Short mmCIF file of C-alpha atoms in Angstrom, two decimals:
data_model
loop_
_atom_site.label_atom_id
_atom_site.label_comp_id
_atom_site.label_asym_id
_atom_site.label_seq_id
_atom_site.Cartn_x
_atom_site.Cartn_y
_atom_site.Cartn_z
CA MET V 126 18.59 34.21 55.74
CA ILE V 127 15.26 36.03 55.50
CA SER V 128 12.89 36.51 52.61
CA ASN V 129 12.29 39.91 50.98
CA LEU V 130 9.40 39.41 48.55
CA SER V 131 8.16 42.39 46.54
CA GLY V 132 9.36 44.94 49.07
CA ALA V 133 7.33 43.38 51.92
CA ALA V 134 8.33 44.07 55.51
CA LEU V 135 11.03 41.73 56.69
CA PRO V 136 9.92 39.19 59.27
CA HIS V 137 11.82 38.87 62.54
CA LEU V 138 11.89 35.93 64.90
CA ARG V 139 10.31 36.70 68.23
CA PRO V 140 11.26 34.59 71.25
CA ALA V 141 8.45 32.66 72.88
CA SER V 142 7.19 34.37 75.99
CA ALA V 143 7.44 32.54 79.27
CA SER V 144 4.14 31.07 80.41
CA THR V 145 2.76 30.87 83.91
CA PRO V 146 1.08 27.52 84.51
CA HIS V 147 -1.37 28.62 87.19
CA ALA V 148 -2.45 31.78 85.38
CA THR V 149 -3.51 29.88 82.28
CA SER V 150 -5.16 26.94 83.98
CA GLY V 151 -7.28 28.97 86.36
CA LEU V 152 -6.54 26.51 89.18
CA GLN V 153 -5.15 27.73 92.47
CA PRO V 154 -3.22 25.39 94.79
CA VAL V 155 -4.73 24.71 98.20
CA VAL V 156 -2.19 25.38 100.89
CA THR V 157 -2.04 22.54 103.40
CA ALA V 158 0.26 21.56 106.21
CA ALA V 159 1.56 18.67 104.14
CA THR V 160 2.84 20.73 101.24
CA GLU V 161 6.27 19.18 101.59
CA ALA V 162 4.90 15.64 101.11
CA PRO V 163 5.70 13.95 97.76
CA ASP V 164 2.05 13.93 96.66
CA ALA V 165 1.22 17.38 98.00
CA ALA V 166 1.50 18.97 94.56
CA ILE V 167 -1.20 16.63 93.26
CA SER V 168 -3.56 16.65 96.24
CA GLY V 169 -3.29 20.43 96.50
CA PHE V 170 -5.57 20.93 93.47
CA ARG V 171 -9.17 20.11 94.36
CA VAL V 172 -12.54 20.40 92.69
CA ASP V 173 -15.57 21.43 94.74
CA VAL V 174 -18.03 18.70 93.74
CA SER V 175 -20.95 20.68 95.15
CA GLN V 176 -20.41 23.29 92.44
CA VAL V 177 -20.60 20.77 89.59
CA LYS V 178 -23.86 21.08 87.65
CA LEU V 179 -25.46 18.58 85.30
CA LEU V 180 -25.83 19.88 81.75
CA GLN V 181 -29.46 19.83 80.70
CA GLY V 182 -30.33 18.83 77.14
CA ALA V 183 -26.72 18.13 76.13
CA LYS V 184 -26.27 15.55 73.39
CA LEU V 185 -23.41 14.14 71.36
CA ILE V 186 -23.15 15.26 67.76
CA SER V 187 -21.13 13.89 64.86
CA VAL V 188 -18.76 15.87 62.67
CA ALA V 189 -20.86 14.66 59.75
CA ASP V 190 -23.75 16.72 61.15
CA VAL V 191 -21.74 19.97 61.04
CA PRO V 192 -21.35 20.91 57.33
CA VAL V 193 -18.74 23.63 57.85
CA VAL V 194 -16.41 21.43 59.94
CA ARG V 195 -16.99 18.43 57.68
CA ASP V 196 -16.06 20.40 54.55
CA LEU V 197 -12.97 21.91 56.20
CA MET V 198 -11.73 18.46 57.15
CA ALA V 199 -12.48 17.10 53.67
CA ALA V 200 -10.68 19.99 51.96
CA ASN V 201 -7.63 19.50 54.17
CA TRP V 202 -7.66 15.78 53.37
CA LEU V 203 -7.71 16.57 49.63
CA ARG V 204 -4.79 18.99 49.94
CA THR V 205 -2.62 16.57 51.92
CA HIS V 206 -3.34 13.72 49.50
CA ASP V 207 -2.74 15.71 46.31
CA THR V 208 0.51 13.91 45.47
CA SER V 209 0.57 15.11 41.86
CA ALA V 210 0.79 18.74 42.97
CA THR V 211 3.44 18.15 45.63
CA GLN V 212 5.65 16.08 43.33
CA SER V 213 5.70 18.68 40.54
CA PHE V 214 6.01 21.71 42.80
CA VAL V 215 9.39 23.40 43.09
CA SER V 216 9.60 26.47 45.31
CA ASP V 217 10.73 29.80 43.86
CA ASP V 218 13.74 29.89 46.19
CA ALA V 219 14.98 26.39 45.34
CA PRO V 220 18.73 26.23 44.53
CA GLN V 221 18.00 25.27 40.91
CA ASN V 222 16.08 28.54 40.51
CA THR V 223 18.97 30.79 41.56
CA TYR V 224 19.47 33.80 39.29
CA ALA V 225 22.40 35.57 40.95
CA GLN V 226 24.22 36.18 44.22
CA VAL V 227 25.35 39.47 45.71
CA LYS V 228 28.70 39.29 47.47
CA VAL V 229 30.46 41.73 49.78
CA ASP V 230 34.10 41.02 50.59
CA GLY V 231 33.72 37.57 49.08
CA LYS V 232 30.74 36.62 51.24
CA VAL V 233 27.21 36.00 49.95
CA VAL V 234 24.87 38.54 51.51
CA ALA V 235 21.87 38.17 49.17
CA THR V 236 20.51 35.68 46.66
CA VAL V 237 17.94 36.45 43.97
CA TYR V 238 15.93 33.86 42.08
CA ASN V 239 14.55 33.57 38.56
CA GLY V 240 11.03 34.35 39.72
CA GLY V 241 12.19 37.66 41.23
CA SER V 242 12.11 36.66 44.90
CA SER V 243 15.19 37.11 47.07
CA THR V 244 16.75 36.23 50.40
CA MET V 245 19.42 38.09 52.34
CA THR V 246 21.21 38.23 55.65
CA ASN V 247 19.84 40.25 58.55
CA ALA V 248 22.72 42.72 58.27
CA ALA V 249 22.05 43.28 54.57
CA ALA V 250 18.34 43.72 55.16
CA GLY V 251 19.06 46.31 57.85
CA LYS V 252 21.16 48.38 55.43
CA ILE V 253 18.72 48.12 52.52
CA GLY V 254 15.58 48.78 54.52
CA LYS V 255 12.24 48.98 52.73
CA LEU V 256 12.74 48.81 48.99
CA GLU V 257 9.94 49.43 46.49
CA ASP V 258 10.15 47.35 43.32
CA PRO V 259 9.49 49.11 39.99
CA PRO V 260 5.89 48.49 38.86
CA GLY V 261 5.42 45.90 36.14
CA LEU V 262 8.67 44.03 36.72
CA GLY V 263 8.65 40.28 37.29
CA GLY V 264 10.72 37.17 36.78
CA PRO V 265 14.37 37.52 35.67
CA ASP V 266 13.93 41.24 34.92
CA LEU V 267 12.97 41.85 38.55
CA ALA V 268 15.77 39.54 39.71
CA GLN V 269 18.34 41.55 37.73
CA TRP V 270 17.03 44.86 39.07
CA ARG V 271 17.15 43.60 42.64
CA ALA V 272 20.64 42.15 42.26
CA ASP V 273 22.00 45.41 40.82
CA THR V 274 20.23 47.51 43.47
CA TYR V 275 21.41 45.32 46.35
CA ALA V 276 24.99 45.44 45.10
CA ARG V 277 24.88 49.23 44.78
CA LEU V 278 23.41 49.78 48.24
CA LEU V 279 25.67 47.24 49.95
CA GLY V 280 28.85 48.05 48.05
CA GLY V 281 29.10 44.54 46.63
CA THR V 282 29.23 42.72 43.32
CA VAL V 283 26.77 40.58 41.37
CA GLU V 284 27.66 37.04 40.33
CA LYS V 285 25.18 35.54 37.92
CA ALA V 286 24.41 31.86 38.51
CA PRO V 287 24.62 29.13 35.83
CA THR V 288 20.94 28.44 36.51
CA ALA V 289 19.87 32.00 35.55
CA ILE V 290 17.32 32.21 32.75
CA THR V 291 16.19 35.00 30.46
CA GLN V 292 12.86 36.77 30.63
CA SER V 293 11.64 34.92 27.53
CA GLN V 294 12.46 31.58 29.17
CA TRP V 295 10.52 32.38 32.32
CA THR V 296 7.01 31.03 32.83
CA PRO V 297 5.00 32.71 35.60
CA ARG V 298 3.77 30.24 38.19
CA GLU V 299 0.09 29.48 37.84
CA SER V 300 -2.01 29.96 40.93
CA THR V 301 -3.51 26.74 42.22
CA SER V 302 -7.20 26.62 43.02
CA THR V 303 -8.28 25.43 46.45
CA THR V 304 -11.97 25.28 45.56
CA TYR V 305 -13.47 21.80 45.52
CA SER V 306 -16.82 20.62 44.23
CA ARG V 307 -19.57 19.16 46.39
CA GLU V 308 -18.82 15.71 44.99
CA GLN V 309 -15.10 15.99 45.77
CA LEU V 310 -15.73 17.07 49.35
CA ASP V 311 -18.27 14.31 49.99
CA ALA V 312 -15.98 11.65 48.49
CA ALA V 313 -13.01 12.95 50.48
CA PHE V 314 -14.95 12.85 53.74
CA GLN V 315 -15.97 9.23 53.13
CA ALA V 316 -12.36 8.33 52.27
CA MET V 317 -11.18 10.04 55.46
CA LEU V 318 -13.66 8.00 57.51
CA ALA V 319 -12.53 4.80 55.81
CA GLU V 320 -8.90 5.64 56.63
CA GLY V 321 -9.79 6.19 60.27
CA GLN V 322 -11.70 2.91 60.49
CA LYS V 323 -8.83 1.03 58.88
CA ALA V 324 -6.31 2.56 61.30
CA ALA V 325 -8.53 1.68 64.28
CA ALA V 326 -8.89 -1.90 63.06
CA GLN V 327 -5.11 -2.21 62.69
CA ARG V 328 -4.56 -0.92 66.23
CA GLN V 329 -7.13 -3.36 67.61
CA SER V 330 -5.54 -6.23 65.68
CA SER V 331 -2.10 -5.36 67.04
CA TYR V 332 -3.48 -5.18 70.57
CA LEU V 333 -5.22 -8.57 70.29
CA ALA V 334 -2.06 -10.11 68.83
CA SER V 335 -0.01 -8.83 71.76
CA ARG V 336 -2.53 -10.31 74.21
CA THR V 337 -2.16 -13.80 72.71
CA GLN V 338 1.61 -13.84 73.14
CA PRO V 339 2.76 -15.76 76.25
CA GLY V 340 4.29 -13.75 79.04
CA THR V 341 2.74 -10.45 77.97
CA SER V 342 0.26 -8.29 79.82
CA ALA V 343 -1.45 -4.99 79.27
CA ASP V 344 -2.14 -2.25 81.78
CA LEU V 345 -5.79 -1.31 81.26
CA SER V 346 -5.80 1.23 84.08
CA ALA V 347 -4.04 3.89 81.98
#
């Protein structure tokens, strides 16, 4: 099923292109007489130490000293921890928001939702092509227009769902703001640091506990 929102171009899945490991890494294998040895693949890649140069004036910096990166991380932390928004959010194409289904020969080829969005099979999308919605339509009115239009173009029928609502019952979804105040960003960054410190302390505690158990050992060479 693919989405067809407001007459937008239908997305298509593109297969991942094959990658070439040596082309992307920039390393070229050194051909030696021992290429058939088990470790030849590893020893074949070498770094010319004479070409290595010491960076002058380089110094370590903290994320806290880069305002743009710090604020991006803080904003992302706020979004991922906004449980109130995620719990109340129901997507437009959720089953409980179904307005109607378009069927051809008894098979569902398209589904429209109360908000006006729709999904359809690849075959149906190919037959319908680019479809411009009437200006000003939204919600159940748009859903009804799309259902009727799809059925006409595909030679199918419309079956209205029990979850369909009327235009007067529909409430447009409010857009959520992603703008945070200076105080929110600063507090979020400090909370993110505290989470990281707590996680590090837990890992260290688990490691020390494993070291005290008899018969256990840790490989520190990794």
